[in-house]
Amino acid sequence: MSNANEKRLAGEAAIRHVEDGAIVGVGTGSTVAFFINALADIKDRIQGAVSSSEQSTAQLNKLGIPVLSLNDAGPLTLYVDGADECDPHKRLIKGGGAALTREKIIAAASAKFVCIIDSSKQVDLLGKFPLPIEVIPMARSLIGREVVKLGGQPVWRDGVVTDNGNWIIDVHGWQITDPVSLESQLNQLPGIVAVGLFARRPADVVLVGDREI
Ligand code: 5RP
């Protein structure tokens, strides 16, 4: 079961990784919300943030933290984000909040990815949490059929439209023994915008509550 106290501790502990003058990449979700609150306390020490979602942007704006576009910010030193699952190699499933594409872009642009989770997210094998895939709407059925060929059970997250105007398919039933290969394979399919597997670019640091693993 998810643990709000551990999420808060992790969000607060991530502040230790923020350097003076930084532009901080900011993820999305309830754990990140604690991080943004803590970031507000030191907002005079940073230049601002690059946000991965409209949800995080709204919170950053409300707390008076300047939000910059990634194009204006350039390479980032730090990205802080949550996850839905994390394996012992710091490979992740993300996208429960449907923000996976922008999250993946910012993670790729950042020198250090600090992942903040509670202990319920730690797994030995990825895949119990259904794997989110963002798709171009016209490719939904095509991708569903491809996923079935690969042994997964696709479920359309009906009614959800991402910040990019796309749809989400959640794939159930995969035990992901080789996440790097699966991520690469899925990335080849036309119509997939991003896969919620963060294995080719895993986290660099994982904070479970205030404990670094
Ligand atoms: C959003 C995400 C989140 O990081 C993930 O869903 C974890 O969320 P929370 O911190 O609320 O448990 O990937 O797309």
mmCIF file of C-alpha atoms and ligand atoms in Angstrom:
data_model
loop_
_atom_site.group_PDB
_atom_site.id
_atom_site.type_symbol
_atom_site.label_atom_id
_atom_site.label_comp_id
_atom_site.label_asym_id
_atom_site.label_seq_id
_atom_site.Cartn_x
_atom_site.Cartn_y
_atom_site.Cartn_z
ATOM 1 C CA MET A 1 0.000 0.000 0.000
ATOM 2 C CA SER A 2 1.307 3.481 -0.817
ATOM 3 C CA ASN A 3 2.597 5.512 2.109
ATOM 4 C CA ALA A 4 2.092 9.297 2.131
ATOM 5 C CA ASN A 5 4.634 9.857 4.903
ATOM 6 C CA GLU A 6 7.378 8.068 2.942
ATOM 7 C CA LYS A 7 6.424 10.062 -0.161
ATOM 8 C CA ARG A 8 6.770 13.314 1.803
ATOM 9 C CA LEU A 9 10.150 12.252 3.246
ATOM 10 C CA ALA A 10 11.405 11.335 -0.232
ATOM 11 C CA GLY A 11 10.199 14.630 -1.711
ATOM 12 C CA GLU A 12 11.934 16.579 1.035
ATOM 13 C CA ALA A 13 15.141 14.495 0.870
ATOM 14 C CA ALA A 14 15.486 15.215 -2.866
ATOM 15 C CA ILE A 15 16.127 18.874 -2.025
ATOM 16 C CA ARG A 16 19.645 17.793 -0.993
ATOM 17 C CA HIS A 17 20.398 17.244 -4.696
ATOM 18 C CA VAL A 18 19.378 20.777 -5.776
ATOM 19 C CA GLU A 19 22.386 22.988 -6.467
ATOM 20 C CA ASP A 20 22.336 26.756 -6.121
ATOM 21 C CA GLY A 21 21.390 28.511 -9.356
ATOM 22 C CA ALA A 22 19.963 25.341 -10.942
ATOM 23 C CA ILE A 23 17.035 24.957 -13.284
ATOM 24 C CA VAL A 24 15.377 21.851 -11.880
ATOM 25 C CA GLY A 25 13.480 19.294 -13.954
ATOM 26 C CA VAL A 26 10.250 18.458 -12.164
ATOM 27 C CA GLY A 27 8.143 15.321 -12.653
ATOM 28 C CA THR A 28 4.499 14.674 -11.898
ATOM 29 C CA GLY A 29 2.445 12.987 -9.176
ATOM 30 C CA SER A 30 1.656 12.977 -5.488
ATOM 31 C CA THR A 31 5.289 12.350 -4.436
ATOM 32 C CA VAL A 32 6.539 15.146 -6.679
ATOM 33 C CA ALA A 33 3.908 17.446 -5.137
ATOM 34 C CA PHE A 34 5.811 17.111 -1.834
ATOM 35 C CA PHE A 35 9.056 17.911 -3.658
ATOM 36 C CA ILE A 36 7.557 21.036 -5.245
ATOM 37 C CA ASN A 37 6.352 22.213 -1.822
ATOM 38 C CA ALA A 38 9.885 21.766 -0.460
ATOM 39 C CA LEU A 39 11.358 23.474 -3.533
ATOM 40 C CA ALA A 40 9.219 26.532 -2.803
ATOM 41 C CA ASP A 41 11.095 26.967 0.495
ATOM 42 C CA ILE A 42 14.392 27.405 -1.410
ATOM 43 C CA LYS A 43 13.011 29.099 -4.523
ATOM 44 C CA ASP A 44 15.312 32.109 -4.078
ATOM 45 C CA ARG A 45 18.312 29.780 -4.512
ATOM 46 C CA ILE A 46 17.253 28.414 -7.931
ATOM 47 C CA GLN A 47 16.599 29.914 -11.370
ATOM 48 C CA GLY A 48 13.399 27.963 -11.843
ATOM 49 C CA ALA A 49 11.952 24.682 -13.037
ATOM 50 C CA VAL A 50 11.134 22.783 -16.219
ATOM 51 C CA SER A 51 7.804 21.045 -15.732
ATOM 52 C CA SER A 52 6.620 17.688 -17.071
ATOM 53 C CA SER A 53 2.870 18.370 -16.895
ATOM 54 C CA GLU A 54 0.125 20.970 -16.684
ATOM 55 C CA GLN A 55 -0.546 19.639 -13.165
ATOM 56 C CA SER A 56 2.988 20.341 -11.932
ATOM 57 C CA THR A 57 3.089 23.655 -13.786
ATOM 58 C CA ALA A 58 -0.031 24.791 -11.916
ATOM 59 C CA GLN A 59 1.543 23.959 -8.551
ATOM 60 C CA LEU A 60 4.859 25.611 -9.483
ATOM 61 C CA ASN A 61 3.027 28.754 -10.628
ATOM 62 C CA LYS A 62 0.930 28.846 -7.472
ATOM 63 C CA LEU A 63 4.072 28.708 -5.317
ATOM 64 C CA GLY A 64 5.869 31.399 -7.325
ATOM 65 C CA ILE A 65 8.562 29.142 -8.822
ATOM 66 C CA PRO A 66 9.446 30.355 -12.346
ATOM 67 C CA VAL A 67 8.626 27.767 -15.044
ATOM 68 C CA LEU A 68 10.911 27.696 -18.098
ATOM 69 C CA SER A 69 10.576 25.776 -21.349
ATOM 70 C CA LEU A 70 13.077 22.976 -21.873
ATOM 71 C CA ASN A 71 14.201 24.622 -25.110
ATOM 72 C CA ASP A 72 15.118 27.797 -23.265
ATOM 73 C CA ALA A 73 16.677 25.957 -20.317
ATOM 74 C CA GLY A 74 19.075 23.726 -22.288
ATOM 75 C CA PRO A 75 20.693 20.708 -20.593
ATOM 76 C CA LEU A 76 19.603 20.239 -16.978
ATOM 77 C CA THR A 77 21.729 19.060 -14.076
ATOM 78 C CA LEU A 78 18.858 17.474 -12.131
ATOM 79 C CA TYR A 79 15.499 15.813 -12.734
ATOM 80 C CA VAL A 80 13.312 14.723 -9.810
ATOM 81 C CA ASP A 81 10.333 12.442 -10.375
ATOM 82 C CA GLY A 82 8.313 9.605 -8.858
ATOM 83 C CA ALA A 83 7.585 6.158 -10.273
ATOM 84 C CA ASP A 84 4.972 3.420 -10.231
ATOM 85 C CA GLU A 85 7.529 0.602 -9.946
ATOM 86 C CA CYS A 86 11.295 0.500 -9.397
ATOM 87 C CA ASP A 87 13.485 -2.601 -9.746
ATOM 88 C CA PRO A 88 16.876 -3.241 -8.066
ATOM 89 C CA HIS A 89 18.671 -1.778 -11.143
ATOM 90 C CA LYS A 90 16.764 1.542 -10.776
ATOM 91 C CA ARG A 91 14.743 0.758 -13.903
ATOM 92 C CA LEU A 92 11.224 2.107 -13.671
ATOM 93 C CA ILE A 93 7.644 1.892 -14.802
ATOM 94 C CA LYS A 94 6.143 5.366 -14.999
ATOM 95 C CA GLY A 95 3.057 6.993 -16.465
ATOM 96 C CA GLY A 96 0.383 6.233 -13.898
ATOM 97 C CA GLY A 97 -0.335 9.962 -14.078
ATOM 98 C CA ALA A 98 -0.250 9.950 -17.903
ATOM 99 C CA ALA A 99 2.732 12.342 -18.049
ATOM 100 C CA LEU A 100 5.282 9.783 -19.250
ATOM 101 C CA THR A 101 6.284 11.413 -22.544
ATOM 102 C CA ARG A 102 7.301 14.782 -21.131
ATOM 103 C CA GLU A 103 8.829 12.993 -18.141
ATOM 104 C CA LYS A 104 10.967 10.896 -20.459
ATOM 105 C CA ILE A 105 12.062 13.930 -22.456
ATOM 106 C CA ILE A 106 13.161 15.800 -19.344
ATOM 107 C CA ALA A 107 14.896 12.715 -17.918
ATOM 108 C CA ALA A 108 16.829 12.404 -21.190
ATOM 109 C CA ALA A 109 17.881 16.067 -20.966
ATOM 110 C CA SER A 110 19.133 15.744 -17.379
ATOM 111 C CA ALA A 111 22.552 14.722 -16.093
ATOM 112 C CA LYS A 112 21.108 13.238 -12.881
ATOM 113 C CA PHE A 113 17.687 11.614 -12.382
ATOM 114 C CA VAL A 114 16.646 11.347 -8.742
ATOM 115 C CA CYS A 115 13.622 9.075 -8.345
ATOM 116 C CA ILE A 116 11.474 9.562 -5.233
ATOM 117 C CA ILE A 117 9.216 6.724 -4.105
ATOM 118 C CA ASP A 118 7.637 5.038 -1.129
ATOM 119 C CA SER A 119 8.533 1.423 -0.385
ATOM 120 C CA SER A 120 5.366 0.049 -2.043
ATOM 121 C CA LYS A 121 6.944 0.873 -5.421
ATOM 122 C CA GLN A 122 9.964 -1.426 -4.961
ATOM 123 C CA VAL A 123 9.735 -4.665 -6.984
ATOM 124 C CA ASP A 124 12.095 -7.433 -8.054
ATOM 125 C CA LEU A 125 10.495 -7.719 -11.503
ATOM 126 C CA LEU A 126 8.722 -4.919 -13.393
ATOM 127 C CA GLY A 127 5.226 -5.494 -14.764
ATOM 128 C CA LYS A 128 2.742 -6.009 -11.988
ATOM 129 C CA PHE A 129 1.793 -2.361 -12.452
ATOM 130 C CA PRO A 130 0.224 -2.185 -15.939
ATOM 131 C CA LEU A 131 2.714 -0.610 -18.352
ATOM 132 C CA PRO A 132 1.435 2.743 -19.700
ATOM 133 C CA ILE A 133 2.022 3.517 -23.366
ATOM 134 C CA GLU A 134 1.132 6.892 -24.906
ATOM 135 C CA VAL A 135 -0.237 6.462 -28.438
ATOM 136 C CA ILE A 136 -1.381 8.706 -31.260
ATOM 137 C CA PRO A 137 -5.200 8.231 -31.141
ATOM 138 C CA MET A 138 -5.516 6.753 -34.670
ATOM 139 C CA ALA A 139 -2.966 4.029 -33.746
ATOM 140 C CA ARG A 140 -4.807 2.756 -30.651
ATOM 141 C CA SER A 141 -6.151 -0.475 -32.214
ATOM 142 C CA LEU A 142 -2.957 -1.133 -34.164
ATOM 143 C CA ILE A 143 -0.852 -0.869 -31.030
ATOM 144 C CA GLY A 144 -3.358 -2.971 -29.108
ATOM 145 C CA ARG A 145 -2.958 -5.783 -31.653
ATOM 146 C CA GLU A 146 0.846 -5.526 -31.554
ATOM 147 C CA VAL A 147 0.792 -5.719 -27.764
ATOM 148 C CA VAL A 148 -1.360 -8.871 -27.898
ATOM 149 C CA LYS A 149 1.183 -10.451 -30.295
ATOM 150 C CA LEU A 150 3.807 -9.755 -27.627
ATOM 151 C CA GLY A 151 1.709 -11.506 -24.969
ATOM 152 C CA GLY A 152 0.288 -8.433 -23.216
ATOM 153 C CA GLN A 153 -3.309 -7.483 -22.476
ATOM 154 C CA PRO A 154 -3.927 -3.892 -23.601
ATOM 155 C CA VAL A 155 -6.549 -1.778 -21.831
ATOM 156 C CA TRP A 156 -7.431 1.652 -23.199
ATOM 157 C CA ARG A 157 -7.470 4.294 -20.431
ATOM 158 C CA ASP A 158 -10.800 5.501 -21.777
ATOM 159 C CA GLY A 159 -11.536 9.190 -21.221
ATOM 160 C CA VAL A 160 -7.919 10.187 -20.501
ATOM 161 C CA VAL A 161 -6.270 12.621 -22.928
ATOM 162 C CA THR A 162 -2.616 13.419 -22.250
ATOM 163 C CA ASP A 163 -1.203 16.951 -22.136
ATOM 164 C CA ASN A 164 0.022 16.208 -25.679
ATOM 165 C CA GLY A 165 -3.490 15.356 -26.948
ATOM 166 C CA ASN A 166 -2.851 11.604 -27.123
ATOM 167 C CA TRP A 167 -4.290 8.473 -25.513
ATOM 168 C CA ILE A 168 -2.932 5.917 -23.029
ATOM 169 C CA ILE A 169 -2.956 2.124 -23.305
ATOM 170 C CA ASP A 170 -2.158 0.233 -20.081
ATOM 171 C CA VAL A 171 -0.639 -3.188 -20.703
ATOM 172 C CA HIS A 172 -1.467 -5.890 -18.162
ATOM 173 C CA GLY A 173 0.083 -9.307 -17.781
ATOM 174 C CA TRP A 174 3.692 -8.659 -18.728
ATOM 175 C CA GLN A 175 6.490 -9.954 -16.514
ATOM 176 C CA ILE A 176 9.250 -7.744 -17.831
ATOM 177 C CA THR A 177 12.450 -9.773 -17.553
ATOM 178 C CA ASP A 178 14.370 -7.664 -20.113
ATOM 179 C CA PRO A 179 13.056 -4.089 -19.821
ATOM 180 C CA VAL A 180 15.776 -2.569 -22.034
ATOM 181 C CA SER A 181 14.852 -4.868 -24.961
ATOM 182 C CA LEU A 182 11.111 -4.414 -24.498
ATOM 183 C CA GLU A 183 11.492 -0.639 -24.382
ATOM 184 C CA SER A 184 13.584 -0.670 -27.576
ATOM 185 C CA GLN A 185 11.167 -3.035 -29.325
ATOM 186 C CA LEU A 186 8.084 -0.971 -28.459
ATOM 187 C CA ASN A 187 9.848 2.251 -29.456
ATOM 188 C CA GLN A 188 10.002 0.891 -33.040
ATOM 189 C CA LEU A 189 6.213 0.680 -33.458
ATOM 190 C CA PRO A 190 4.697 3.541 -35.471
ATOM 191 C CA GLY A 191 1.997 5.233 -33.404
ATOM 192 C CA ILE A 192 3.698 4.855 -30.046
ATOM 193 C CA VAL A 193 4.745 8.244 -28.703
ATOM 194 C CA ALA A 194 6.459 6.974 -25.560
ATOM 195 C CA VAL A 195 6.603 3.848 -23.426
ATOM 196 C CA GLY A 196 6.437 4.114 -19.637
ATOM 197 C CA LEU A 197 9.523 1.921 -19.259
ATOM 198 C CA PHE A 198 12.517 3.918 -18.059
ATOM 199 C CA ALA A 199 15.152 1.207 -18.544
ATOM 200 C CA ARG A 200 17.435 2.524 -21.292
ATOM 201 C CA ARG A 201 17.763 5.660 -19.162
ATOM 202 C CA PRO A 202 17.101 4.457 -15.593
ATOM 203 C CA ALA A 203 17.219 6.599 -12.452
ATOM 204 C CA ASP A 204 20.658 7.478 -11.087
ATOM 205 C CA VAL A 205 19.568 7.834 -7.479
ATOM 206 C CA VAL A 206 16.492 6.327 -5.805
ATOM 207 C CA LEU A 207 15.155 7.718 -2.539
ATOM 208 C CA VAL A 208 12.738 5.462 -0.678
ATOM 209 C CA GLY A 209 11.452 7.850 1.939
ATOM 210 C CA ASP A 210 14.624 9.603 3.119
ATOM 211 C CA ARG A 211 16.738 6.482 2.521
ATOM 212 C CA GLU A 212 18.947 6.331 -0.572
ATOM 213 C CA ILE A 213 19.238 2.897 -2.174
HETATM 214 C C1 5RP B 1 3.209 10.222 -13.643
HETATM 215 C C2 5RP B 1 4.171 9.302 -13.007
HETATM 216 C C3 5RP B 1 4.305 9.334 -11.523
HETATM 217 O O1 5RP B 1 5.630 9.576 -11.202
HETATM 218 C C4 5RP B 1 3.884 8.000 -10.957
HETATM 219 O O2 5RP B 1 2.569 7.699 -11.395
HETATM 220 C C5 5RP B 1 3.942 7.992 -9.416
HETATM 221 O O3 5RP B 1 2.958 8.820 -8.893
HETATM 222 P P1 5RP B 1 2.768 9.055 -7.338
HETATM 223 O O4 5RP B 1 3.959 9.813 -6.855
HETATM 224 O O5 5RP B 1 1.488 9.849 -7.240
HETATM 225 O O6 5RP B 1 2.640 7.711 -6.667
HETATM 226 O O7 5RP B 1 4.868 8.536 -13.648
HETATM 227 O O8 5RP B 1 3.112 10.011 -15.016
#
